[in-house]
């Protein structure tokens, strides 16, 4: 079976084509257009610009897939209906409406968060057949990205309970906003990771809500970080070495908060597996810290190219929700 997934929830335009047979999957095509350069001068995503870019990129990426694949063979289209930015979602909706009608295919509405957690099932980015990873339940599942820091306990793929989420900023958002305070550009996560590797010392930063169950809060940490940067600029020198130290301190603090809570949850819910997904899960230090903190529990991360938003994840989540396929006229978007 062939599924074409379409991602336009935020600032990545993604079209991903997969083939699935029983418990095996093959990536046929993965077209992605990042808008990083467009939003960089603003230090964050500008919704109206993002929508305009999606409108421009979708036909272009689609043409690339069409050039090497007979699209009549596609069985289903999968479309990420939210959560996301309304203008971006509407741009995607307009495209999928036309496409589904032209190809006469049903559309599977996909929850963007589910696309992140299913992404860990693909081990290799190569275009070869591969078996899905088998997950032992119960599993503790984290989605940690630019828009979300959400923790679930899954009894099976179809039975889950949200146990915590951020009450303010997402972890990725905190990294992005703090990077902006350091003049590092958008998105902040990858550059913070790169600089952190060169750090020589750590600054102490607060860990809000650490003892408050499974809720997260990163806004206070962000404010403390930005204050610290101002203090350093006022009384000292914000040289390269200090910026590197600040980057390491920030990511370490965020990762320690997340891992502390997940360690507690893994004991409280006696989970057999950990799943960590979303853009921030691309961070190597984060992965190392997890494995060190909880060596006894198998832990799955997406491979790097599937950690951030893309069309393959949407197609994959579509496959696990085939029964919700509908005529395209029934498709609605859900910003929140
Ligand atoms: P997503 O929302 O899933 O597309 O992920 C984007 C978010 O992931 C942004 O906030 C990025 O700063 C963050 N991110 C991407 N790569 C890394 C990385 N290597 N380390 C930390 N954060 C990252
Ligand atoms: Mg995302």
Short mmCIF file of C-alpha atoms and ligand atoms in Angstrom, two decimals:
data_model
loop_
_atom_site.label_atom_id
_atom_site.label_comp_id
_atom_site.label_asym_id
_atom_site.label_seq_id
_atom_site.Cartn_x
_atom_site.Cartn_y
_atom_site.Cartn_z
CA UNK A 1 0.00 0.00 0.00
CA UNK A 2 1.22 3.51 -0.86
CA UNK A 3 0.53 6.56 1.30
CA UNK A 4 1.46 10.17 0.50
CA UNK A 5 1.80 12.35 3.61
CA UNK A 6 1.57 16.13 3.64
CA UNK A 7 2.92 18.36 6.40
CA UNK A 8 2.19 22.10 6.60
CA UNK A 9 1.50 22.76 10.29
CA UNK A 10 4.31 25.24 10.86
CA UNK A 11 7.30 26.29 8.77
CA UNK A 12 8.33 23.04 7.06
CA UNK A 13 6.63 22.05 3.81
CA UNK A 14 6.86 18.27 3.63
CA UNK A 15 5.66 15.64 1.18
CA UNK A 16 6.57 12.06 2.01
CA UNK A 17 5.70 8.88 0.14
CA UNK A 18 5.91 5.47 1.80
CA UNK A 19 5.04 1.91 0.86
CA UNK A 20 3.86 -0.44 3.62
CA UNK A 21 3.44 -4.20 3.50
CA UNK A 22 2.41 -6.01 6.68
CA UNK A 23 4.94 -4.85 9.27
CA UNK A 24 7.47 -3.51 6.79
CA UNK A 25 7.89 -0.03 5.41
CA UNK A 26 9.88 1.56 2.60
CA UNK A 27 10.54 5.28 2.14
CA UNK A 28 9.93 6.03 -1.54
CA UNK A 29 10.37 9.80 -1.55
CA UNK A 30 10.88 12.48 1.07
CA UNK A 31 10.55 16.04 -0.19
CA UNK A 32 11.09 18.80 2.31
CA UNK A 33 11.40 22.53 2.01
CA UNK A 34 12.55 24.33 5.12
CA UNK A 35 11.69 28.00 5.56
CA UNK A 36 14.42 28.67 8.08
CA UNK A 37 16.06 31.40 5.97
CA UNK A 38 12.73 33.25 5.51
CA UNK A 39 11.97 33.40 9.24
CA UNK A 40 15.55 33.83 10.48
CA UNK A 41 15.53 37.66 10.40
CA UNK A 42 12.44 37.65 12.66
CA UNK A 43 13.87 35.16 15.20
CA UNK A 44 10.76 32.96 14.92
CA UNK A 45 8.05 31.80 12.54
CA UNK A 46 5.86 34.52 10.97
CA UNK A 47 2.55 32.72 10.25
CA UNK A 48 1.51 34.69 7.20
CA UNK A 49 4.93 34.28 5.56
CA UNK A 50 4.86 30.57 6.37
CA UNK A 51 1.51 30.15 4.60
CA UNK A 52 2.76 31.99 1.54
CA UNK A 53 5.81 29.72 1.38
CA UNK A 54 3.67 26.57 1.69
CA UNK A 55 1.54 27.75 -1.24
CA UNK A 56 4.68 28.24 -3.28
CA UNK A 57 6.49 25.06 -2.21
CA UNK A 58 3.70 22.47 -2.33
CA UNK A 59 3.23 22.33 -6.13
CA UNK A 60 6.99 22.42 -6.60
CA UNK A 61 7.69 19.50 -4.23
CA UNK A 62 4.72 17.60 -5.58
CA UNK A 63 6.09 17.87 -9.11
CA UNK A 64 9.35 16.32 -7.96
CA UNK A 65 7.52 13.28 -6.59
CA UNK A 66 5.35 13.04 -9.69
CA UNK A 67 8.41 12.98 -11.92
CA UNK A 68 9.54 9.64 -10.52
CA UNK A 69 6.33 7.98 -9.34
CA UNK A 70 2.94 7.21 -10.88
CA UNK A 71 0.65 8.91 -8.42
CA UNK A 72 -2.42 6.94 -9.48
CA UNK A 73 -0.84 4.07 -7.50
CA UNK A 74 -1.20 5.98 -4.20
CA UNK A 75 -3.88 4.38 -1.99
CA UNK A 76 -4.38 7.17 0.54
CA UNK A 77 -3.37 10.73 1.17
CA UNK A 78 -2.54 11.67 4.77
CA UNK A 79 -2.73 15.27 5.92
CA UNK A 80 -1.65 16.81 9.20
CA UNK A 81 -4.77 18.70 10.36
CA UNK A 82 -3.18 20.23 13.50
CA UNK A 83 -2.19 21.41 15.99
CA UNK A 84 -0.36 24.14 14.12
CA UNK A 85 -0.56 27.67 12.74
CA UNK A 86 -3.91 28.43 11.13
CA UNK A 87 -2.60 30.15 7.96
CA UNK A 88 -0.14 27.26 7.39
CA UNK A 89 -2.83 24.62 7.90
CA UNK A 90 -5.22 26.42 5.54
CA UNK A 91 -2.57 26.58 2.83
CA UNK A 92 -2.10 22.80 3.17
CA UNK A 93 -5.84 22.20 3.21
CA UNK A 94 -6.32 24.08 -0.02
CA UNK A 95 -3.65 21.98 -1.69
CA UNK A 96 -4.93 18.65 -0.41
CA UNK A 97 -8.50 19.43 -1.46
CA UNK A 98 -7.44 19.89 -5.02
CA UNK A 99 -5.07 16.94 -5.00
CA UNK A 100 -7.55 14.48 -3.46
CA UNK A 101 -10.16 15.45 -6.03
CA UNK A 102 -7.77 15.13 -8.95
CA UNK A 103 -6.50 11.73 -7.80
CA UNK A 104 -9.90 10.64 -6.45
CA UNK A 105 -8.40 9.46 -3.15
CA UNK A 106 -9.56 9.50 0.44
CA UNK A 107 -7.68 11.55 3.03
CA UNK A 108 -6.55 10.38 6.47
CA UNK A 109 -6.58 13.30 8.93
CA UNK A 110 -3.42 13.08 11.07
CA UNK A 111 -2.78 14.56 14.50
CA UNK A 112 0.62 16.22 14.13
CA UNK A 113 1.77 14.97 17.55
CA UNK A 114 1.04 11.37 16.59
CA UNK A 115 3.29 11.78 13.55
CA UNK A 116 6.15 12.53 15.95
CA UNK A 117 5.69 9.47 18.11
CA UNK A 118 5.24 7.06 15.20
CA UNK A 119 8.45 8.43 13.66
CA UNK A 120 10.57 6.28 16.01
CA UNK A 121 9.34 3.13 14.24
CA UNK A 122 11.51 3.85 11.20
CA UNK A 123 15.13 2.91 11.82
CA UNK A 124 16.83 3.71 8.54
CA UNK A 125 16.43 6.68 6.24
CA UNK A 126 17.50 4.62 3.24
CA UNK A 127 14.99 3.62 0.54
CA UNK A 128 15.05 -0.05 1.53
CA UNK A 129 12.43 -2.29 3.08
CA UNK A 130 12.67 -2.28 6.85
CA UNK A 131 10.68 -3.83 9.65
CA UNK A 132 8.86 -1.56 12.07
CA UNK A 133 10.39 -1.56 15.54
CA UNK A 134 8.27 -3.53 18.02
CA UNK A 135 7.35 -1.54 21.10
CA UNK A 136 6.66 -3.17 24.47
CA UNK A 137 3.85 -1.43 26.32
CA UNK A 138 3.22 0.38 28.59
CA UNK A 139 5.39 3.07 27.03
CA UNK A 140 6.21 6.56 28.24
CA UNK A 141 6.03 8.89 25.24
CA UNK A 142 7.41 12.44 25.01
CA UNK A 143 6.88 14.89 22.17
CA UNK A 144 9.40 17.69 22.60
CA UNK A 145 9.48 20.24 19.79
CA UNK A 146 9.15 23.91 18.92
CA UNK A 147 5.47 23.89 19.85
CA UNK A 148 5.06 21.02 22.33
CA UNK A 149 6.43 19.41 25.44
CA UNK A 150 3.86 16.73 26.12
CA UNK A 151 4.13 13.48 28.05
CA UNK A 152 1.87 10.45 27.65
CA UNK A 153 1.57 6.92 28.95
CA UNK A 154 0.54 4.50 26.20
CA UNK A 155 -1.05 1.14 27.08
CA UNK A 156 -1.07 0.36 23.36
CA UNK A 157 -0.90 2.48 20.20
CA UNK A 158 -4.64 3.02 20.51
CA UNK A 159 -4.90 3.67 24.23
CA UNK A 160 -3.07 6.62 25.68
CA UNK A 161 -3.33 9.11 28.52
CA UNK A 162 -1.72 12.53 28.59
CA UNK A 163 -0.02 12.87 31.99
CA UNK A 164 1.69 16.22 31.55
CA UNK A 165 2.52 19.10 29.27
CA UNK A 166 4.07 22.53 29.38
CA UNK A 167 2.03 25.22 31.08
CA UNK A 168 3.79 27.95 29.07
CA UNK A 169 6.67 27.72 26.55
CA UNK A 170 7.68 24.46 24.85
CA UNK A 171 11.26 23.26 25.38
CA UNK A 172 12.20 23.98 21.74
CA UNK A 173 10.60 27.41 21.98
CA UNK A 174 12.71 28.15 25.08
CA UNK A 175 15.87 27.12 23.18
CA UNK A 176 14.83 29.27 20.19
CA UNK A 177 14.01 32.36 22.27
CA UNK A 178 17.18 32.11 24.36
CA UNK A 179 19.23 31.65 21.18
CA UNK A 180 17.68 34.86 19.91
CA UNK A 181 18.80 36.66 23.09
CA UNK A 182 22.34 35.50 22.25
CA UNK A 183 21.99 36.66 18.64
CA UNK A 184 22.31 33.09 17.31
CA UNK A 185 19.46 33.08 14.80
CA UNK A 186 16.56 30.68 14.25
CA UNK A 187 16.10 27.79 14.98
CA UNK A 188 18.22 27.93 18.11
CA UNK A 189 18.40 24.24 19.05
CA UNK A 190 21.01 23.03 16.54
CA UNK A 191 23.33 26.03 17.06
CA UNK A 192 23.02 25.75 20.86
CA UNK A 193 23.96 22.07 20.56
CA UNK A 194 26.98 22.90 18.40
CA UNK A 195 28.27 25.62 20.75
CA UNK A 196 27.58 23.59 23.89
CA UNK A 197 30.19 21.08 22.77
CA UNK A 198 32.88 23.77 23.22
CA UNK A 199 31.75 24.87 26.70
CA UNK A 200 34.23 25.03 29.58
CA UNK A 201 31.93 25.81 32.51
CA UNK A 202 28.28 25.87 33.55
CA UNK A 203 26.07 28.64 34.88
CA UNK A 204 23.43 27.67 37.41
CA UNK A 205 19.87 28.21 36.12
CA UNK A 206 16.45 27.64 37.76
CA UNK A 207 14.34 24.50 37.19
CA UNK A 208 10.72 25.68 37.50
CA UNK A 209 8.05 23.14 38.58
CA UNK A 210 10.69 20.44 39.05
CA UNK A 211 8.84 18.82 41.94
CA UNK A 212 5.34 19.49 40.53
CA UNK A 213 4.36 16.16 38.97
CA UNK A 214 4.62 15.90 35.21
CA UNK A 215 3.77 19.48 34.23
CA UNK A 216 6.57 21.43 32.56
CA UNK A 217 7.33 25.15 32.62
CA UNK A 218 10.12 26.81 30.66
CA UNK A 219 9.06 30.49 30.60
CA UNK A 220 10.69 31.27 33.96
CA UNK A 221 13.90 29.59 32.87
CA UNK A 222 13.85 31.63 29.67
CA UNK A 223 13.42 34.88 31.63
CA UNK A 224 16.22 33.95 34.05
CA UNK A 225 18.47 33.13 31.10
CA UNK A 226 17.74 36.41 29.29
CA UNK A 227 18.36 38.32 32.57
CA UNK A 228 21.67 36.53 32.99
CA UNK A 229 22.69 37.49 29.44
CA UNK A 230 21.82 41.16 30.19
CA UNK A 231 23.84 41.06 33.43
CA UNK A 232 26.86 39.63 31.62
CA UNK A 233 26.60 42.27 28.90
CA UNK A 234 26.32 45.03 31.53
CA UNK A 235 29.10 43.98 33.89
CA UNK A 236 31.31 41.71 31.85
CA UNK A 237 31.90 40.55 28.32
CA UNK A 238 29.70 38.31 26.22
CA UNK A 239 32.59 36.70 24.36
CA UNK A 240 32.46 33.50 22.30
CA UNK A 241 33.55 31.35 25.24
CA UNK A 242 30.82 32.74 27.49
CA UNK A 243 28.18 32.21 24.79
CA UNK A 244 29.28 28.57 24.51
CA UNK A 245 29.05 28.17 28.30
CA UNK A 246 25.58 29.74 28.32
CA UNK A 247 24.41 27.39 25.54
CA UNK A 248 25.65 24.32 27.41
CA UNK A 249 24.08 25.49 30.67
CA UNK A 250 20.72 26.15 29.05
CA UNK A 251 20.38 22.86 27.20
CA UNK A 252 21.68 20.89 30.20
CA UNK A 253 19.09 22.53 32.49
CA UNK A 254 16.20 21.86 30.07
CA UNK A 255 17.27 18.25 29.54
CA UNK A 256 17.73 17.63 33.28
CA UNK A 257 14.19 18.86 33.98
CA UNK A 258 12.70 16.61 31.30
CA UNK A 259 14.72 13.55 32.29
CA UNK A 260 13.98 14.02 36.00
CA UNK A 261 10.24 13.97 35.32
CA UNK A 262 10.43 11.08 32.89
CA UNK A 263 12.47 9.03 35.33
CA UNK A 264 9.80 9.59 37.96
CA UNK A 265 7.01 8.75 35.49
CA UNK A 266 8.79 5.61 34.31
CA UNK A 267 8.80 4.34 37.91
CA UNK A 268 5.26 5.50 38.74
CA UNK A 269 3.75 3.87 35.65
CA UNK A 270 6.15 0.91 35.47
CA UNK A 271 6.79 1.48 31.79
CA UNK A 272 8.73 -0.95 29.64
CA UNK A 273 9.73 1.48 26.87
CA UNK A 274 10.57 5.15 26.43
CA UNK A 275 9.81 7.07 23.24
CA UNK A 276 11.32 10.54 22.80
CA UNK A 277 10.27 12.38 19.63
CA UNK A 278 10.04 15.86 18.10
CA UNK A 279 12.71 18.31 16.93
CA UNK A 280 14.58 18.60 20.24
CA UNK A 281 15.08 14.81 20.27
CA UNK A 282 17.67 15.30 17.49
CA UNK A 283 20.10 16.53 20.17
CA UNK A 284 22.96 14.09 20.79
CA UNK A 285 23.68 15.28 24.34
CA UNK A 286 20.01 14.81 25.20
CA UNK A 287 20.11 11.22 23.94
CA UNK A 288 23.29 10.47 25.89
CA UNK A 289 21.81 11.92 29.09
CA UNK A 290 18.69 9.76 28.70
CA UNK A 291 20.64 6.57 28.21
CA UNK A 292 22.82 7.36 31.20
CA UNK A 293 19.89 8.24 33.46
CA UNK A 294 17.74 5.21 32.55
CA UNK A 295 20.04 2.48 31.19
CA UNK A 296 17.59 -0.26 32.16
CA UNK A 297 14.74 0.84 29.86
CA UNK A 298 14.85 0.52 26.04
CA UNK A 299 14.57 4.00 24.58
CA UNK A 300 13.68 4.99 21.03
CA UNK A 301 14.42 8.27 19.26
CA UNK A 302 13.62 9.09 15.63
CA UNK A 303 16.54 9.06 13.29
CA UNK A 304 17.79 12.61 12.90
CA UNK A 305 16.13 13.52 9.60
CA UNK A 306 12.71 12.44 10.95
CA UNK A 307 12.99 14.27 14.29
CA UNK A 308 11.77 17.60 12.92
CA UNK A 309 8.60 18.03 10.86
CA UNK A 310 8.35 16.14 7.55
CA UNK A 311 5.89 14.35 5.28
CA UNK A 312 7.14 10.79 5.96
CA UNK A 313 5.99 10.98 9.58
CA UNK A 314 2.54 12.09 8.43
CA UNK A 315 2.25 9.22 5.94
CA UNK A 316 3.34 6.80 8.66
CA UNK A 317 0.80 8.10 11.19
CA UNK A 318 -1.77 7.85 8.39
CA UNK A 319 -0.96 4.18 7.97
CA UNK A 320 -1.69 3.55 11.65
CA UNK A 321 -5.04 5.36 11.31
CA UNK A 322 -6.35 4.01 8.01
CA UNK A 323 -9.83 3.53 9.42
CA UNK A 324 -10.25 7.28 9.86
CA UNK A 325 -9.87 8.00 6.11
CA UNK A 326 -12.62 10.30 4.79
CA UNK A 327 -13.65 12.12 1.65
CA UNK A 328 -11.63 15.33 1.41
CA UNK A 329 -14.73 17.53 1.91
CA UNK A 330 -14.86 16.26 5.50
CA UNK A 331 -11.33 17.47 6.29
CA UNK A 332 -11.16 20.28 8.88
CA UNK A 333 -8.07 21.84 10.40
CA UNK A 334 -7.47 22.23 14.17
CA UNK A 335 -4.94 24.95 15.05
CA UNK A 336 -5.07 23.97 18.76
P1 LIG B 1 9.70 20.59 15.30
O1 LIG B 1 8.78 21.58 15.98
O2 LIG B 1 9.45 19.19 15.66
O3 LIG B 1 9.85 20.81 13.81
O4 LIG B 1 11.16 20.91 15.87
C1 LIG B 1 11.73 22.19 15.82
C2 LIG B 1 12.33 22.53 17.17
O5 LIG B 1 13.37 21.59 17.48
C3 LIG B 1 12.95 23.90 17.25
O6 LIG B 1 12.56 24.51 18.47
C4 LIG B 1 14.45 23.63 17.22
O7 LIG B 1 15.23 24.60 17.90
C5 LIG B 1 14.53 22.27 17.92
N1 LIG B 1 15.71 21.52 17.52
C6 LIG B 1 16.03 21.07 16.28
N2 LIG B 1 17.24 20.43 16.30
C7 LIG B 1 17.68 20.48 17.58
C8 LIG B 1 18.85 20.03 18.25
N3 LIG B 1 19.83 19.40 17.60
N4 LIG B 1 18.96 20.27 19.60
C9 LIG B 1 17.98 20.90 20.26
N5 LIG B 1 16.85 21.37 19.68
C10 LIG B 1 16.70 21.17 18.37
MG1 LIG B 2 6.40 19.24 15.10
#
